[in-house]
Coordinates of C-alpha atoms in Angstrom, one line a residue:
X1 CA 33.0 138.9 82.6
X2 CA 31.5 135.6 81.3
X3 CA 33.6 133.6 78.6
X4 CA 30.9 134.9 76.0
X5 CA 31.9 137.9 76.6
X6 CA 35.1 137.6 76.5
X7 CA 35.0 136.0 73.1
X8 CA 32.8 138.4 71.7
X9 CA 34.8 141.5 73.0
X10 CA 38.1 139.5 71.5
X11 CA 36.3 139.2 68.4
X12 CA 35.6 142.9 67.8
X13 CA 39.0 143.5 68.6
X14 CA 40.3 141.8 65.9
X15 CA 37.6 141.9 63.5
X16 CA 37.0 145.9 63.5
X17 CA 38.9 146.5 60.9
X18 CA 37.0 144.6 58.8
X19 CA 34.2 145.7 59.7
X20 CA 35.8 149.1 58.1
X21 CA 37.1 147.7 55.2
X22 CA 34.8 144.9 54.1
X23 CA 30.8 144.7 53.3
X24 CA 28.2 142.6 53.0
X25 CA 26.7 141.8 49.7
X26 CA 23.8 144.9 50.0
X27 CA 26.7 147.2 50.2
X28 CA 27.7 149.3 46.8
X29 CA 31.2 149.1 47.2
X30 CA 30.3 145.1 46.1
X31 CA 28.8 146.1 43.2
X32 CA 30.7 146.5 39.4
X33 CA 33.1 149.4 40.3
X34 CA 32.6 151.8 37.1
X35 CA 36.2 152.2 35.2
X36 CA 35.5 156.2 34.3
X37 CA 38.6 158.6 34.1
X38 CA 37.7 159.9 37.2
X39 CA 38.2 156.7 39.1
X40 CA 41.6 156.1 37.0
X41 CA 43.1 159.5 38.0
X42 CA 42.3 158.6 41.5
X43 CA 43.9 155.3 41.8
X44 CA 46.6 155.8 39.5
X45 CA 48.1 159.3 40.9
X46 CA 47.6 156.9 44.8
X47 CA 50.0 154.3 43.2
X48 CA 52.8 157.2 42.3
X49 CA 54.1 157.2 45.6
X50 CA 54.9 153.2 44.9
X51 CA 56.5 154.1 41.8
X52 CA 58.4 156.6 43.4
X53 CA 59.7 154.0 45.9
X54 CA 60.8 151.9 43.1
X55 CA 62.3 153.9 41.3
X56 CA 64.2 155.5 44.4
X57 CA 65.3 152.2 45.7
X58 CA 66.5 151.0 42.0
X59 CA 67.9 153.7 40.6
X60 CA 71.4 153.6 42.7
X61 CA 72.8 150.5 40.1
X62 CA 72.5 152.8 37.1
X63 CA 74.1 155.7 39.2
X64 CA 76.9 154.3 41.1
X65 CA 78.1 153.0 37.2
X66 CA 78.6 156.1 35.7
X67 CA 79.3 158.7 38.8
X68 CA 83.1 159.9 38.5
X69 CA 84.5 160.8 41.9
X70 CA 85.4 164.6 40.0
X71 CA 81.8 165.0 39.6
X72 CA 81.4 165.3 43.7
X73 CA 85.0 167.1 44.1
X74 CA 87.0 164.0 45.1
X75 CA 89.8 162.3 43.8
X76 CA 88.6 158.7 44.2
X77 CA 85.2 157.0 45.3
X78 CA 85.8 154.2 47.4
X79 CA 83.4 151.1 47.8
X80 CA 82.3 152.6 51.9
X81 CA 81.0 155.7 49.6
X82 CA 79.3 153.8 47.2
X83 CA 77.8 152.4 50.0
X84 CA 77.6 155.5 52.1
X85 CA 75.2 157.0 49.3
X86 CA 73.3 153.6 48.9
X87 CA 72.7 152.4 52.7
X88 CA 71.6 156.3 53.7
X89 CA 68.6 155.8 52.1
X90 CA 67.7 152.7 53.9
X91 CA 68.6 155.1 57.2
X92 CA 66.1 157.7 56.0
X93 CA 63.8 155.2 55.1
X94 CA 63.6 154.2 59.1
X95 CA 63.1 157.4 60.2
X96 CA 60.2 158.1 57.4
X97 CA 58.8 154.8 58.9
X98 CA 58.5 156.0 62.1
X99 CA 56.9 159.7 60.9
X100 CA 54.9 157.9 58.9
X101 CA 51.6 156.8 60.9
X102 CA 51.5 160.0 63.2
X103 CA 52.0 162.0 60.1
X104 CA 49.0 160.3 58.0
X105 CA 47.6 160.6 61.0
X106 CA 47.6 164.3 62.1
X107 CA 47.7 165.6 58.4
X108 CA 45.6 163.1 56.8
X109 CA 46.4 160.8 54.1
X110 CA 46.2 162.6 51.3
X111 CA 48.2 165.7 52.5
X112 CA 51.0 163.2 53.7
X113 CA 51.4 162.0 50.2
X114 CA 51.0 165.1 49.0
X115 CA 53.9 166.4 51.3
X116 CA 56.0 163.1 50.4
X117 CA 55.5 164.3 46.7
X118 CA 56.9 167.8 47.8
X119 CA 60.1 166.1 49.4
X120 CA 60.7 163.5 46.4
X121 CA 60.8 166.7 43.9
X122 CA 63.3 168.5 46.3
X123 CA 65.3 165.3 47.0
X124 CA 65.5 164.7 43.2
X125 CA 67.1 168.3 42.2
X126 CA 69.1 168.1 45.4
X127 CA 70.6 164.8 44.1
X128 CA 70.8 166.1 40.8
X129 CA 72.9 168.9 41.2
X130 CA 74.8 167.8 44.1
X131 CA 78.8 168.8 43.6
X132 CA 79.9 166.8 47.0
X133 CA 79.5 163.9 48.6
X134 CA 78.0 165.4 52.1
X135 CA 75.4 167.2 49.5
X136 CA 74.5 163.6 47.5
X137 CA 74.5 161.7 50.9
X138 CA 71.9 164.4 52.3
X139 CA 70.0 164.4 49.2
X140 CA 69.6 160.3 49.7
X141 CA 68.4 160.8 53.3
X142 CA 65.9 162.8 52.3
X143 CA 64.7 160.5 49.8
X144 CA 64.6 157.8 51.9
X145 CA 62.5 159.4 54.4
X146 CA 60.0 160.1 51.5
X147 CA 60.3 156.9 50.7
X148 CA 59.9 155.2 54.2
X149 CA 57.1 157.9 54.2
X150 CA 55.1 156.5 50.9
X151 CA 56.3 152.5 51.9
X152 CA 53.7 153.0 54.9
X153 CA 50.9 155.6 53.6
X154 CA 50.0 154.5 50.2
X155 CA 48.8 150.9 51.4
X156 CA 46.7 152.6 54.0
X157 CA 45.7 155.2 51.7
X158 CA 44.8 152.6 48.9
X159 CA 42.9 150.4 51.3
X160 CA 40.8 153.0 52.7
X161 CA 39.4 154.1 49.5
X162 CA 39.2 151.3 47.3
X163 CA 35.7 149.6 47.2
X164 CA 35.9 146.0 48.4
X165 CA 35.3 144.6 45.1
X166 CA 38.5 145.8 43.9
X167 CA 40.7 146.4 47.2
X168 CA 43.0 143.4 46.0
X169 CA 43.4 144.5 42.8
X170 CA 44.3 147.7 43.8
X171 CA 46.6 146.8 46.2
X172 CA 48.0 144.8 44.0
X173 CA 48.9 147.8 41.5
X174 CA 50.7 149.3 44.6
X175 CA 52.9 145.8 44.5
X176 CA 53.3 146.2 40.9
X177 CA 54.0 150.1 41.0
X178 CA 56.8 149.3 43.2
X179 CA 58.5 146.5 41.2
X180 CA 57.9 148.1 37.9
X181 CA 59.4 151.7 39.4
X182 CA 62.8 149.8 39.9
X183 CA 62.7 148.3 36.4
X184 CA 61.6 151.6 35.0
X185 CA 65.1 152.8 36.8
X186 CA 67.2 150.2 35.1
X187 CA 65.7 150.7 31.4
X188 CA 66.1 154.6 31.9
X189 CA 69.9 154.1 32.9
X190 CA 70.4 151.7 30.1
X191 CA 69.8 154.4 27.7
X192 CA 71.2 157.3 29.4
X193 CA 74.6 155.2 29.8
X194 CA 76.1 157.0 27.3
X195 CA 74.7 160.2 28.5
X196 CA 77.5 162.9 30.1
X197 CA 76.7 163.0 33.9
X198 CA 73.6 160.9 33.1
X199 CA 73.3 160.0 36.6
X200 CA 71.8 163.5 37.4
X201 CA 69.3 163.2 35.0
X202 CA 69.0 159.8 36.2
X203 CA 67.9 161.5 40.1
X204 CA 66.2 164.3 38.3
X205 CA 63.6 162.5 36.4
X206 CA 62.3 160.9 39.2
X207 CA 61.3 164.8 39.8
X208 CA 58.2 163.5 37.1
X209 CA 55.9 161.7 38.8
X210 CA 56.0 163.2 42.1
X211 CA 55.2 166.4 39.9
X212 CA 52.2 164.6 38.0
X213 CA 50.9 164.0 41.2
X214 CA 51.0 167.1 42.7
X215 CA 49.1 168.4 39.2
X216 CA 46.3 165.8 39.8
X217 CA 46.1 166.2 43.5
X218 CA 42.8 168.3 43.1
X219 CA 40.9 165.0 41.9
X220 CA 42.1 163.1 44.5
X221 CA 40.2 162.7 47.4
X222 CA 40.6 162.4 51.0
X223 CA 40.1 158.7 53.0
X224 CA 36.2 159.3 53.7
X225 CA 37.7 157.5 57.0
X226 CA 39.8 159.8 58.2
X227 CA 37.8 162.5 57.5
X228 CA 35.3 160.9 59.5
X229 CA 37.4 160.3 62.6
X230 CA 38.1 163.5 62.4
X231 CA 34.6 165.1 62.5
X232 CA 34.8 166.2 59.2
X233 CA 31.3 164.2 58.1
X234 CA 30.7 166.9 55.2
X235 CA 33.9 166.6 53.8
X236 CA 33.7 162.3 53.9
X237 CA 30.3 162.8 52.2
X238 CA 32.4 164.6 49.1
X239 CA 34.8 161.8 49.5
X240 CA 32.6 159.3 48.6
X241 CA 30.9 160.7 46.2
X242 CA 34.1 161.5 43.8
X243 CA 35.5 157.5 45.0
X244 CA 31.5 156.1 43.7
X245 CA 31.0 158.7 41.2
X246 CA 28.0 157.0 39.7
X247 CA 26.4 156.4 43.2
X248 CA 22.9 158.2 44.1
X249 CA 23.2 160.3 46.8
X250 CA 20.8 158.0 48.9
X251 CA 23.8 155.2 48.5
X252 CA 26.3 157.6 49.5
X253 CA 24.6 158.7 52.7
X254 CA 23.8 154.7 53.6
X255 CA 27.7 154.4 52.7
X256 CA 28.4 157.2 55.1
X257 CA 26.1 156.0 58.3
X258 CA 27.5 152.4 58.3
X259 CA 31.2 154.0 58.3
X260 CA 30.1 156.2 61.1
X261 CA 28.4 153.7 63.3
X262 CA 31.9 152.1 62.5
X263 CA 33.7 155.0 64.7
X264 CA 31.4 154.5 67.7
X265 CA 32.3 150.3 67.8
X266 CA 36.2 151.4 67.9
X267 CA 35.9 153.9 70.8
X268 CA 37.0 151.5 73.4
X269 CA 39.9 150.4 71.5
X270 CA 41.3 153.6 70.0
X271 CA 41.8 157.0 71.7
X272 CA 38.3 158.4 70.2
X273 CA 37.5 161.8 72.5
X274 CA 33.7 162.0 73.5
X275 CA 33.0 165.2 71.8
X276 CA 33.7 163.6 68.5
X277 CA 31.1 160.7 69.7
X278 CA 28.6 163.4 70.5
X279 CA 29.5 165.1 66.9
X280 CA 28.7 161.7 65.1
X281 CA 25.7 161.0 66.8
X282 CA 24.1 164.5 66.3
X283 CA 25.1 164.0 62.6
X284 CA 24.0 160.4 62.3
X285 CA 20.2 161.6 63.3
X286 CA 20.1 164.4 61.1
X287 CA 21.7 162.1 58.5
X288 CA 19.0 159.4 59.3
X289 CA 16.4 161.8 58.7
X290 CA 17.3 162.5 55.4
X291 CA 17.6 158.8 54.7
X292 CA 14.0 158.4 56.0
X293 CA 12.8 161.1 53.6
X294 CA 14.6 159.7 50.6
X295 CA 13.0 156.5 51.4
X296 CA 9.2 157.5 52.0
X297 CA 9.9 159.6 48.6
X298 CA 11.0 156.5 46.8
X299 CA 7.8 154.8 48.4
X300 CA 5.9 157.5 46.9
X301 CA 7.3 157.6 43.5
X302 CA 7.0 153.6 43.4
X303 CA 3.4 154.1 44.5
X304 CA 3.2 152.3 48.0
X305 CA 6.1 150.5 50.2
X306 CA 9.1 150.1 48.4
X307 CA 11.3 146.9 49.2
X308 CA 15.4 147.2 49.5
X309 CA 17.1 146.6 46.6
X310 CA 20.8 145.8 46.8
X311 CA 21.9 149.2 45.7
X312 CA 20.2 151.0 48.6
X313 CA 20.8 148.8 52.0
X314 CA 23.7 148.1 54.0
X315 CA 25.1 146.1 56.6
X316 CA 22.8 146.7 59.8
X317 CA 20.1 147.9 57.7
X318 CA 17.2 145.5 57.9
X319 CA 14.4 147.8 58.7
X320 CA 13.2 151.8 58.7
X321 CA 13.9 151.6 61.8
X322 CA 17.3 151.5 62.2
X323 CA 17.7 154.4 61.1
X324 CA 17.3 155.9 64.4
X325 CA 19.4 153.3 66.3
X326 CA 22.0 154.7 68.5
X327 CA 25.8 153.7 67.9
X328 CA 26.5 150.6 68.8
X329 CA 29.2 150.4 71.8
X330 CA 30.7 147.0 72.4
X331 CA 31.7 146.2 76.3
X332 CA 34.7 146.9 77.3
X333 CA 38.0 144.7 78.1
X334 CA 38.9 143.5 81.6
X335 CA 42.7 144.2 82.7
X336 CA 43.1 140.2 82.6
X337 CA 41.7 139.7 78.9
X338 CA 43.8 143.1 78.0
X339 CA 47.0 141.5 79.1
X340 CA 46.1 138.2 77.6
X341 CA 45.4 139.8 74.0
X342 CA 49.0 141.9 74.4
X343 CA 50.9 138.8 74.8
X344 CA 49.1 137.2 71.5
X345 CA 50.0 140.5 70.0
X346 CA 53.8 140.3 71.0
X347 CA 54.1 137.0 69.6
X348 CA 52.4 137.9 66.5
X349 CA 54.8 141.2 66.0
X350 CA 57.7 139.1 66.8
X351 CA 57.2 136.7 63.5
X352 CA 56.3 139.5 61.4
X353 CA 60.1 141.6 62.4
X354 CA 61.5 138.1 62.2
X355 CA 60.1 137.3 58.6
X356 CA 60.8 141.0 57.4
X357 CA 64.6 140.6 59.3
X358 CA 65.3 137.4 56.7
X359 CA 63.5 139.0 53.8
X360 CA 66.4 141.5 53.8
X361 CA 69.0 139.5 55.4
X362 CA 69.3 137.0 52.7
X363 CA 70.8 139.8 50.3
X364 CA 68.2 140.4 47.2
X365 CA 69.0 144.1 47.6
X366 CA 72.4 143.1 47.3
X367 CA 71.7 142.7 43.8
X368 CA 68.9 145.1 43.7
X369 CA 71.5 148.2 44.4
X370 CA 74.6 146.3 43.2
X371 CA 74.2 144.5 39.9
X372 CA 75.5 146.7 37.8
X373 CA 78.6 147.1 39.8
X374 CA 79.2 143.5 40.2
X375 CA 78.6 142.9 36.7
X376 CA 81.0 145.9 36.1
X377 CA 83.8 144.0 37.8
X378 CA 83.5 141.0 36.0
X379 CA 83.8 142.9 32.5
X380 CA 80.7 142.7 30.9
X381 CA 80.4 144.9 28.2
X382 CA 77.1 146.3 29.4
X383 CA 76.6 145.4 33.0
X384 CA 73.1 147.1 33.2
X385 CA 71.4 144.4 30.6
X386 CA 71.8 141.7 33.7
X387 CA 70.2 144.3 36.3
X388 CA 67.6 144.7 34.1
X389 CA 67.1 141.2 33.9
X390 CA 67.1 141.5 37.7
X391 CA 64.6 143.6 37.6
X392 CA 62.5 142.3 35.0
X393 CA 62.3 138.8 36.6
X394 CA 61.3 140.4 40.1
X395 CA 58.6 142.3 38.6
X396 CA 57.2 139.2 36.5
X397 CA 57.4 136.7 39.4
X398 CA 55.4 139.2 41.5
X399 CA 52.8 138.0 39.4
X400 CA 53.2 134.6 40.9
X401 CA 53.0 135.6 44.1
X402 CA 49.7 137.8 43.3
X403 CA 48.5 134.5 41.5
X404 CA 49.3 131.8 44.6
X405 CA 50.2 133.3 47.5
X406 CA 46.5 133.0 48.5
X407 CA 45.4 130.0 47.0
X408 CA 48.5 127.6 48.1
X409 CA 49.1 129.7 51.3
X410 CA 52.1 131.7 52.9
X411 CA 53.4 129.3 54.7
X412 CA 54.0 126.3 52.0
X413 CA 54.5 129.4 49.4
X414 CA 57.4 130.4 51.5
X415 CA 58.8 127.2 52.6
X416 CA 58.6 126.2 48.9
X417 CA 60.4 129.0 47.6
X418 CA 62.8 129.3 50.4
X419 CA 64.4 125.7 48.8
X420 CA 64.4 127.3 45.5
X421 CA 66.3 130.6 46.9
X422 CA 68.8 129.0 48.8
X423 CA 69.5 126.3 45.2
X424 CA 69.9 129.5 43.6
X425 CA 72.1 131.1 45.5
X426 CA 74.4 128.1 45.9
X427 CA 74.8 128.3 42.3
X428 CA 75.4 131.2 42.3
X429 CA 78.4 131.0 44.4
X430 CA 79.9 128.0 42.1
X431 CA 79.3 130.8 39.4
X432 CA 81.5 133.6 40.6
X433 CA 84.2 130.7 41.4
X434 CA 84.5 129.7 38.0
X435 CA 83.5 133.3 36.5
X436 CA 81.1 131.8 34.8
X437 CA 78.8 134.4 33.5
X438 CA 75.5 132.1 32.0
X439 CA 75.6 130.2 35.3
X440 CA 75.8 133.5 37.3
X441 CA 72.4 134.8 35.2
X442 CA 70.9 131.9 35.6
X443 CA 71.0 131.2 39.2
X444 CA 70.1 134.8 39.8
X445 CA 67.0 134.4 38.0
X446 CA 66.7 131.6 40.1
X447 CA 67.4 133.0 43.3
X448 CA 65.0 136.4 42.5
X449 CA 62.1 133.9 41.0
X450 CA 62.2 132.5 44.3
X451 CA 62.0 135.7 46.4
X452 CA 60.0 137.6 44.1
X453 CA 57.2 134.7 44.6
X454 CA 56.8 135.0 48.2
X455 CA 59.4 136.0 50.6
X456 CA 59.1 139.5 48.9
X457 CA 55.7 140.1 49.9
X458 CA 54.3 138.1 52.3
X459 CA 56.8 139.7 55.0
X460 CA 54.4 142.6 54.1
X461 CA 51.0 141.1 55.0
X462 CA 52.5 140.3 58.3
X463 CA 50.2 143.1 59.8
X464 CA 46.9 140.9 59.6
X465 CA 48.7 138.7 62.6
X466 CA 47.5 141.8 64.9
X467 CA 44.6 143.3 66.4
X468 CA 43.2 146.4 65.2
X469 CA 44.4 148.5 68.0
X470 CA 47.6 147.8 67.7
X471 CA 48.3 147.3 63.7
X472 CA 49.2 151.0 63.0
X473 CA 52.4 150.4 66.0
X474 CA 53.1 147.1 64.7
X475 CA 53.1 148.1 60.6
X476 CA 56.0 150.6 61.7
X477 CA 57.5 148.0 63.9
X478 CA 57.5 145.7 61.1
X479 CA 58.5 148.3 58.1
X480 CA 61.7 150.0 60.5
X481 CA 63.2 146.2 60.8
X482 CA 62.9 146.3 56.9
X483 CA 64.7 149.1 56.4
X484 CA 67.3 148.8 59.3
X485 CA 68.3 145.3 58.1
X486 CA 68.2 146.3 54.6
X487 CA 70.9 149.5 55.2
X488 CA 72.8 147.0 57.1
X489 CA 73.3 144.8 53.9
X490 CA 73.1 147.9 51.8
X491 CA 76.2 149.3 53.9
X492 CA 78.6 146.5 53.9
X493 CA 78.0 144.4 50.9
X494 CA 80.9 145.8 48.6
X495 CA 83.1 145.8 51.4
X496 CA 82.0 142.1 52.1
X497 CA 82.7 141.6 48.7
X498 CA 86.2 142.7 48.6
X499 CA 87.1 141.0 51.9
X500 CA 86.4 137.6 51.1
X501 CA 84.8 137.5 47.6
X502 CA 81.9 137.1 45.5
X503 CA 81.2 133.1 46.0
X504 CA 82.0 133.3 49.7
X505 CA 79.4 136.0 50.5
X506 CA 76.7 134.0 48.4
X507 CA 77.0 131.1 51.3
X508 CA 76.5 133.5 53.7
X509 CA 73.2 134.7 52.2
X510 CA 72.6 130.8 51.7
X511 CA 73.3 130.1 55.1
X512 CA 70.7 133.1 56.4
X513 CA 68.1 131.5 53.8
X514 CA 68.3 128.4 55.3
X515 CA 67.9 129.6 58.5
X516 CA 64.7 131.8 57.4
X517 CA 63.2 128.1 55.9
X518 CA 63.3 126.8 59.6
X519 CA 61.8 129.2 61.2
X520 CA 59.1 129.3 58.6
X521 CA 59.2 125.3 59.4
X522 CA 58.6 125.8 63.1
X523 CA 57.1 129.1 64.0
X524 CA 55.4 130.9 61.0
X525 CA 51.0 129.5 60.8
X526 CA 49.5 129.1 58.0
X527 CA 46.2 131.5 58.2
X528 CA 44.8 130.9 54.6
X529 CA 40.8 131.2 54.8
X530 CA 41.0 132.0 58.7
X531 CA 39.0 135.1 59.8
X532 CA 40.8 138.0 62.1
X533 CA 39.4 136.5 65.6
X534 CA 40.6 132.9 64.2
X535 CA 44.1 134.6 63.5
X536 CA 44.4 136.0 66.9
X537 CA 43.4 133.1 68.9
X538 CA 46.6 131.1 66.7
X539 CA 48.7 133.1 69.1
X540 CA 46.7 132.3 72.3
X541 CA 49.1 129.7 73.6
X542 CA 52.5 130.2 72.0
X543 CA 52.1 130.0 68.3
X544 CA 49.8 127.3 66.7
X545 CA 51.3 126.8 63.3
X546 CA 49.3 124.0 61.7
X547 CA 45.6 125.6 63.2
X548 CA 44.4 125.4 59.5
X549 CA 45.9 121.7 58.5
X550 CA 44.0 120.4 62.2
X551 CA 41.1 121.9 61.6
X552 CA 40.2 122.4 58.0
X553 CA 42.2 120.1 56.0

């Protein structure tokens, strides 16, 4: 295999999936996306399953305050059951994670939330009526595994439906769903403190949205995708027509070829079966003959050859004549070049655990699940006003990161805000020596300003490091060391806490955020404005992290 090839095969590899997710500018999902009710409904029951997560994850600090131990039949809770019922759901969260792909995957994606849905309504009267511990520890692992569920299918879901024109903004909504769902949990225990075993209601009412969902599941569609790497062509037609409800049906069907000539370019790099190749082809030519007819109709109406407007081509569509081209089918991989690309891949997987690893490890769940408890013990009079504030100043500074993540870059984002995370939690720790309350608020706005604005997404977008065929492995990969390392903290903070104090345990999430700042220094590239294949080839000889400062800047 010449090095042309090479390259070229290399390059499909890695740019595949944007071939499936992006256009050129002929294509209608770059044109104004229409804001009916119909689209609304769509993308706002898809972001449920991020609220959902949210309000899951947060709403442990408003429960753990008010549960009496003679409301689960014991005589005394002690800090490893608080953390028993908080860290399970991190553990259920791991094993969701790793149910998650095959799941979306046999099911489909909109089944799998669906079912997710089903589990967070059973979870949430489980939880609420629990009269044991063993009952409200089982409850939680359930939970979680809805929740490690929805953590890795709504993104997918959400970027295989959403026009390009809007795919950041909608993932975005997911980011925001998430943050604003823990908020959400804090404001409803604030005024349900006061409430007589207001922590089941405070489990039960996250029965709600999963509920909504399942109500608005029938104008919800499937991912036209799926559907189409399943066979089902007729049912990805539908699919596109309620996503672009204002499209013609001749922009649906030019929608529809392009996404199925996709499936025939990944057949050497995903486990595509040949009778599903044969499927598409026979459908593609009995789609392209409709095209054809629409078009010479179209000529007819317009009284003689019409020429393409930008609302009726697509990529690969310069002439009538494509219409009858067969799939393309890129060459395939030599056992040398295969081997090569898996060893880019490892390194690539190995900063993305690492960079999830220290997004947990340097404790903001610690507050997340915990304010109110620590705020309890240092006699506030309402300890839930400075978990809201938690709250609130994650969910505002994920604006920041959605504002210049992109436009500074990851890497200076994080290294900048690394500085800022470890000042704050130094202060912290002078705070709780001195039990001084402003200073303790302060440096945890601080300390979650700083997190919120980079290190609590960018962990995330880890995933565009690797090739398409092996992004689906690595996103669980990278989402179980989230939630292994975050039931790790979640499991031993309060005892941590006890054994050798507030301040002291601040250093040590000080020291692991130092840490995380060098190996952002020496190992994590900067890949602002660099395409897939560009990304991949950062990894081709160790790990190049100043490719975009040697070459662009």
């Amino acid at each position: 295999m010449s090095t042309s090839e090479v390259d070229d095969v290399y390059s499909d590899l890695y740019s595949t999936f944007s071939q499936l997710t992006s256009t050129t500018e002929n294509d209608i999902e770059l044109l104004p996306y229409p804001i009916t009710l119909k689209t609304i409904l769509i993308f706002a029951g898809a972001t449920v399953g991020g609220l959902l997560f949210g309000y899951d994850t947060g709403v442990i600090s408003g429960v753990l305050l008010t549960l009496k131990p003679q409301d689960l039949s014991r005589s005394v809770l002690t800090n490893f059951d608080k953390e028993t019922i908080t860290s399970i759901t991190s553990f259920g969260s791991f094993i969701g994670s790793i149910i998650a792909f095959p799941l979306a995957d046999r099911c489909g994606r909109r089944k799998t939330l669906a079912i997710c849905c089903f589990i967070f309504i059973i979870a949430a009267l489980w939880m609420a009526g629990s009269t044991t511990l063993l009952l409200l520890v089982l409850g939680r692992f359930i939970v979680g595994c809805a929740v490690g569920v929805a953590a890795q299918c709504v993104p997918i879901y959400l970027s295989e439906i959403s026009p390009s024109s809007i795919r950041g903004f909608i993932l975005t909504l997911n980011s925001l769903a998430i943050t604003g769902g823990q908020l959400l949990s804090y404001i409803v225990a604030y005024f349900l403190a006061n409430v007589n075993h207001s922590w089941r209601y405070l489990f039960g009412i996250s029965s709600i949205p999963a509920i909504i969902f399942i109500l608005l599941l029938d104008f919800i569609p499937e991912s036209p995708r799926w559907l189409i790497s399943k066979g089902e062509f007729s049912e990805a037609h539908k699919s596109l027509t309620m996503i672009y409800p204002t499209a013609s049906h001749y922009q649906v069907n030019l929608k529809l070829r392009k996404l199925i000539i996709d499936l025939g370019k990944l057949r050497h790099y995903q486990d595509i079966e040949e009778p599903l190749l044969i499927r598409s082809r026979s459908f593609l030519r009995s789609l392209n003959s409709s095209l054809l007819s629409q078009n010479r109709e179209q000529s007819t109406a317009a009284g003689g050859p019409i020429q393409p407007q930008p609302f009726t081509s697509i990529a690969g569509l310069a002439s009538i004549a494509d219409l009858t081209a067969p799939i393309p089918i890129p060459p395939r991989t030599s056992k040398k070049h295969v081997h090569k690309m898996e060893a880019r891949t490892k390194r690539a997987l190995i900063i993305g655990c690492v960079l999830m690893f220290f997004q947990q490890i340097t404790g903001f769940n610690a507050f997340m699940y915990y304010a109110a408890v620590i705020f309890s013990k240092l006699n506030l009079e309402n300890p839930l006003l400075p978990a809201i504030l938690v709250a609130l100043t994650n969910f505002l500074f994920t604006f920041v990161a959605l504002r210049y993540v992109d436009k500074i870059g990851k890497r200076l984002m994080l290294l900048y805000t690394l500085v800022v995370m470890s000042i704050g939690l130094l202060l912290v720790s002078i705070g709780f020596d001195k039990n001084n309350m402003i200073l303790i608020l302060i440096s945890i706005v601080i300390f979650v300003g700083g997190y919120a604005s980079a290190l609590g997404t960018v962990p995330w977008t880890c995933v565009e490091f690797l090739p398409l065929n092996r992004r689906a492995f690595g996103s669980s990969c990278i989402s179980c060391t989230n939630w292994l390392t975050n039931a790790i903290v979640a499991l031993s903070y309060l005892s941590l806490m006890d054994s050798i104090g507030n301040g002291n345990t601040m250093l040590i999430f000080a020291g692991f955020t130092s840490l995380a700042w060098l190996f952002v220094y020496f190992f994590y590239p900067e890949v602002k404005g660099l395409s897939l294949e560009e990304i991949g080839k950062v990894f081709e000889h160790g790990i190049d992290v100043h490719t975009v400062y040697r070459n662009y800047y």
